[in-house]
Amino acid sequence: MNKKRVAVFRKEHFNAAHRLNNPDWSQEKNLEVFGKCNNPNFHGHNYELIVQVTGEVNPATGYVFDMKILSDIIKAEVLDHFDHKNLNLDVEIFKELNPTAENIAVVIYDILREKINENLDLKIKLFETERNYVEYPA
Ligand code: NI
């Protein structure tokens, strides 16, 4: 039998606060570009995170990736650091990087990429609201 590539998905959730701001710009410019998201006292989102792992089914297990292990990795590497946090203040990388959904997705990808075998493809989908979401890699 040909080896079939299958995508498996793990859906997770975290709540976090953030503020979008470019320190190189004036207050006026930041307000113009980011609107309410520039609120100096931060605001929160209920983020929905979908981690997609794609690869060949392992004939021994019948799995592409053990979902319990995937769940444990996401919890330890992402949720424990992001959930109920202020991303700008509590997460080191976002002290310098604007915590937009785009940047959060790239950061999560980079974190998980190191933990998941290279022969498996990884994709991150991050919902910031029910209607707005990003995907990386595009
Ligand atoms: Ni926001």
PDB file of C-alpha atoms and ligand atoms in Angstrom:
ATOM      1  CA  MET A   1       0.000   0.000   0.000  1.00  0.00           C
ATOM      2  CA  ASN A   2       1.218   3.481  -0.856  1.00  0.00           C
ATOM      3  CA  LYS A   3       2.047   5.550   2.132  1.00  0.00           C
ATOM      4  CA  LYS A   4      -0.723   8.075   2.531  1.00  0.00           C
ATOM      5  CA  ARG A   5      -0.153  11.529   3.906  1.00  0.00           C
ATOM      6  CA  VAL A   6      -2.731  12.513   6.505  1.00  0.00           C
ATOM      7  CA  ALA A   7      -3.197  15.754   8.432  1.00  0.00           C
ATOM      8  CA  VAL A   8      -4.054  15.583  12.127  1.00  0.00           C
ATOM      9  CA  PHE A   9      -5.276  18.583  14.118  1.00  0.00           C
ATOM     10  CA  ARG A  10      -5.217  19.517  17.767  1.00  0.00           C
ATOM     11  CA  LYS A  11      -7.459  22.375  18.858  1.00  0.00           C
ATOM     12  CA  GLU A  12      -6.478  24.341  21.936  1.00  0.00           C
ATOM     13  CA  HIS A  13      -7.543  27.516  23.631  1.00  0.00           C
ATOM     14  CA  PHE A  14      -5.925  30.299  25.601  1.00  0.00           C
ATOM     15  CA  ASN A  15      -6.931  33.665  26.979  1.00  0.00           C
ATOM     16  CA  ALA A  16      -4.429  36.465  26.841  1.00  0.00           C
ATOM     17  CA  ALA A  17      -4.153  40.228  26.944  1.00  0.00           C
ATOM     18  CA  HIS A  18      -2.160  42.335  24.543  1.00  0.00           C
ATOM     19  CA  ARG A  19      -1.606  45.786  23.173  1.00  0.00           C
ATOM     20  CA  LEU A  20      -0.623  46.587  19.605  1.00  0.00           C
ATOM     21  CA  ASN A  21       1.902  49.387  19.498  1.00  0.00           C
ATOM     22  CA  ASN A  22       4.895  50.441  17.450  1.00  0.00           C
ATOM     23  CA  PRO A  23       7.321  52.280  19.743  1.00  0.00           C
ATOM     24  CA  ASP A  24       8.907  53.974  16.716  1.00  0.00           C
ATOM     25  CA  TRP A  25       5.655  55.832  16.000  1.00  0.00           C
ATOM     26  CA  SER A  26       3.922  58.748  17.725  1.00  0.00           C
ATOM     27  CA  GLN A  27       0.881  58.161  19.941  1.00  0.00           C
ATOM     28  CA  GLU A  28      -1.278  59.660  17.202  1.00  0.00           C
ATOM     29  CA  LYS A  29       0.082  57.342  14.514  1.00  0.00           C
ATOM     30  CA  ASN A  30      -0.321  54.290  16.760  1.00  0.00           C
ATOM     31  CA  LEU A  31      -3.916  55.237  17.501  1.00  0.00           C
ATOM     32  CA  GLU A  32      -4.592  55.813  13.821  1.00  0.00           C
ATOM     33  CA  VAL A  33      -3.166  52.442  12.766  1.00  0.00           C
ATOM     34  CA  PHE A  34      -4.165  50.178  15.661  1.00  0.00           C
ATOM     35  CA  GLY A  35      -7.313  51.915  16.966  1.00  0.00           C
ATOM     36  CA  LYS A  36      -8.771  50.220  20.048  1.00  0.00           C
ATOM     37  CA  CYS A  37      -6.011  47.617  19.918  1.00  0.00           C
ATOM     38  CA  ASN A  38      -3.589  50.375  20.958  1.00  0.00           C
ATOM     39  CA  ASN A  39      -5.427  50.919  24.273  1.00  0.00           C
ATOM     40  CA  PRO A  40      -2.581  51.601  26.761  1.00  0.00           C
ATOM     41  CA  ASN A  41      -4.225  49.427  29.433  1.00  0.00           C
ATOM     42  CA  PHE A  42      -4.386  46.377  27.158  1.00  0.00           C
ATOM     43  CA  HIS A  43      -7.379  44.259  26.126  1.00  0.00           C
ATOM     44  CA  GLY A  44      -8.010  40.532  25.951  1.00  0.00           C
ATOM     45  CA  HIS A  45      -8.852  37.834  23.434  1.00  0.00           C
ATOM     46  CA  ASN A  46     -10.058  34.246  23.615  1.00  0.00           C
ATOM     47  CA  TYR A  47      -7.582  32.709  21.212  1.00  0.00           C
ATOM     48  CA  GLU A  48      -8.374  29.442  19.457  1.00  0.00           C
ATOM     49  CA  LEU A  49      -5.257  27.628  18.348  1.00  0.00           C
ATOM     50  CA  ILE A  50      -5.296  24.814  15.810  1.00  0.00           C
ATOM     51  CA  VAL A  51      -2.057  22.914  15.332  1.00  0.00           C
ATOM     52  CA  GLN A  52      -1.897  20.826  12.147  1.00  0.00           C
ATOM     53  CA  VAL A  53       0.653  18.050  11.745  1.00  0.00           C
ATOM     54  CA  THR A  54       0.868  16.371   8.348  1.00  0.00           C
ATOM     55  CA  GLY A  55       2.833  13.303   7.363  1.00  0.00           C
ATOM     56  CA  GLU A  56       2.747   9.642   6.511  1.00  0.00           C
ATOM     57  CA  VAL A  57       0.865   7.246   8.735  1.00  0.00           C
ATOM     58  CA  ASN A  58       3.313   5.205  10.782  1.00  0.00           C
ATOM     59  CA  PRO A  59       2.503   1.576   9.912  1.00  0.00           C
ATOM     60  CA  ALA A  60       3.388   0.351  13.379  1.00  0.00           C
ATOM     61  CA  THR A  61       1.050   2.717  15.264  1.00  0.00           C
ATOM     62  CA  GLY A  62      -1.415   3.783  12.598  1.00  0.00           C
ATOM     63  CA  TYR A  63      -0.717   7.337  13.771  1.00  0.00           C
ATOM     64  CA  VAL A  64       0.778  10.375  12.039  1.00  0.00           C
ATOM     65  CA  PHE A  65       1.567  11.734  15.480  1.00  0.00           C
ATOM     66  CA  ASP A  66       0.465  10.623  18.929  1.00  0.00           C
ATOM     67  CA  MET A  67      -2.204  13.205  19.873  1.00  0.00           C
ATOM     68  CA  LYS A  68      -1.544  12.822  23.590  1.00  0.00           C
ATOM     69  CA  ILE A  69       2.090  13.739  23.003  1.00  0.00           C
ATOM     70  CA  LEU A  70       1.052  16.636  20.738  1.00  0.00           C
ATOM     71  CA  SER A  71      -1.345  17.885  23.407  1.00  0.00           C
ATOM     72  CA  ASP A  72       1.368  17.649  26.081  1.00  0.00           C
ATOM     73  CA  ILE A  73       3.874  19.543  23.890  1.00  0.00           C
ATOM     74  CA  ILE A  74       1.403  22.362  23.130  1.00  0.00           C
ATOM     75  CA  LYS A  75       0.505  22.659  26.795  1.00  0.00           C
ATOM     76  CA  ALA A  76       4.095  22.724  28.059  1.00  0.00           C
ATOM     77  CA  GLU A  77       5.573  24.895  25.312  1.00  0.00           C
ATOM     78  CA  VAL A  78       2.720  27.302  24.493  1.00  0.00           C
ATOM     79  CA  LEU A  79      -0.296  27.283  26.807  1.00  0.00           C
ATOM     80  CA  ASP A  80       1.669  27.308  30.052  1.00  0.00           C
ATOM     81  CA  HIS A  81       3.456  30.444  28.808  1.00  0.00           C
ATOM     82  CA  PHE A  82       0.591  32.284  27.064  1.00  0.00           C
ATOM     83  CA  ASP A  83      -2.654  31.365  28.848  1.00  0.00           C
ATOM     84  CA  HIS A  84      -3.939  34.037  31.260  1.00  0.00           C
ATOM     85  CA  LYS A  85      -0.874  36.158  30.526  1.00  0.00           C
ATOM     86  CA  ASN A  86      -0.282  39.648  29.313  1.00  0.00           C
ATOM     87  CA  LEU A  87       1.626  38.844  26.133  1.00  0.00           C
ATOM     88  CA  ASN A  88       3.449  42.202  26.005  1.00  0.00           C
ATOM     89  CA  LEU A  89       4.603  42.044  29.619  1.00  0.00           C
ATOM     90  CA  ASP A  90       4.826  38.330  30.454  1.00  0.00           C
ATOM     91  CA  VAL A  91       6.207  36.741  27.292  1.00  0.00           C
ATOM     92  CA  GLU A  92       9.822  37.709  26.633  1.00  0.00           C
ATOM     93  CA  ILE A  93       9.694  37.762  22.815  1.00  0.00           C
ATOM     94  CA  PHE A  94       6.700  40.146  22.750  1.00  0.00           C
ATOM     95  CA  LYS A  95       8.585  42.776  24.701  1.00  0.00           C
ATOM     96  CA  GLU A  96      10.200  43.570  21.329  1.00  0.00           C
ATOM     97  CA  LEU A  97       7.700  42.082  18.865  1.00  0.00           C
ATOM     98  CA  ASN A  98       4.196  43.470  18.326  1.00  0.00           C
ATOM     99  CA  PRO A  99       1.827  40.663  19.493  1.00  0.00           C
ATOM    100  CA  THR A 100      -0.483  40.628  16.478  1.00  0.00           C
ATOM    101  CA  ALA A 101      -2.184  37.360  15.565  1.00  0.00           C
ATOM    102  CA  GLU A 102       0.320  37.068  12.700  1.00  0.00           C
ATOM    103  CA  ASN A 103       3.328  37.369  14.996  1.00  0.00           C
ATOM    104  CA  ILE A 104       1.820  35.108  17.675  1.00  0.00           C
ATOM    105  CA  ALA A 105       1.227  32.393  15.055  1.00  0.00           C
ATOM    106  CA  VAL A 106       4.822  32.635  13.803  1.00  0.00           C
ATOM    107  CA  VAL A 107       6.174  32.485  17.370  1.00  0.00           C
ATOM    108  CA  ILE A 108       4.038  29.416  18.165  1.00  0.00           C
ATOM    109  CA  TYR A 109       5.206  27.752  14.943  1.00  0.00           C
ATOM    110  CA  ASP A 110       8.860  28.386  15.772  1.00  0.00           C
ATOM    111  CA  ILE A 111       8.402  26.994  19.295  1.00  0.00           C
ATOM    112  CA  LEU A 112       6.616  23.827  18.137  1.00  0.00           C
ATOM    113  CA  ARG A 113       8.783  23.293  15.056  1.00  0.00           C
ATOM    114  CA  GLU A 114      11.714  22.444  17.304  1.00  0.00           C
ATOM    115  CA  LYS A 115       9.680  19.774  19.094  1.00  0.00           C
ATOM    116  CA  ILE A 116       8.149  17.977  16.118  1.00  0.00           C
ATOM    117  CA  ASN A 117      10.150  15.686  13.851  1.00  0.00           C
ATOM    118  CA  GLU A 118      11.296  17.303  10.598  1.00  0.00           C
ATOM    119  CA  ASN A 119       9.629  14.670   8.418  1.00  0.00           C
ATOM    120  CA  LEU A 120       6.266  16.048   9.571  1.00  0.00           C
ATOM    121  CA  ASP A 121       4.811  19.311   8.239  1.00  0.00           C
ATOM    122  CA  LEU A 122       3.499  21.793  10.749  1.00  0.00           C
ATOM    123  CA  LYS A 123       0.885  24.504  10.282  1.00  0.00           C
ATOM    124  CA  ILE A 124      -0.583  26.918  12.804  1.00  0.00           C
ATOM    125  CA  LYS A 125      -4.048  28.418  12.610  1.00  0.00           C
ATOM    126  CA  LEU A 126      -4.809  31.072  15.197  1.00  0.00           C
ATOM    127  CA  PHE A 127      -8.247  32.624  15.703  1.00  0.00           C
ATOM    128  CA  GLU A 128      -8.122  35.976  17.468  1.00  0.00           C
ATOM    129  CA  THR A 129     -11.880  36.397  17.142  1.00  0.00           C
ATOM    130  CA  GLU A 130     -14.526  34.139  15.634  1.00  0.00           C
ATOM    131  CA  ARG A 131     -14.171  36.050  12.384  1.00  0.00           C
ATOM    132  CA  ASN A 132     -10.461  36.884  12.258  1.00  0.00           C
ATOM    133  CA  TYR A 133      -7.793  34.249  11.996  1.00  0.00           C
ATOM    134  CA  VAL A 134      -4.345  33.735  10.548  1.00  0.00           C
ATOM    135  CA  GLU A 135      -2.453  30.777   9.210  1.00  0.00           C
ATOM    136  CA  TYR A 136       1.293  30.134   9.147  1.00  0.00           C
ATOM    137  CA  PRO A 137       3.006  29.049   6.998  1.00  0.00           C
ATOM    138  CA  ALA A 138       0.712  30.643   4.403  1.00  0.00           C
TER     139      ALA A 138
HETATM  140 NI    NI B   1      -6.404  42.680  20.121  1.00  0.00          NI
END
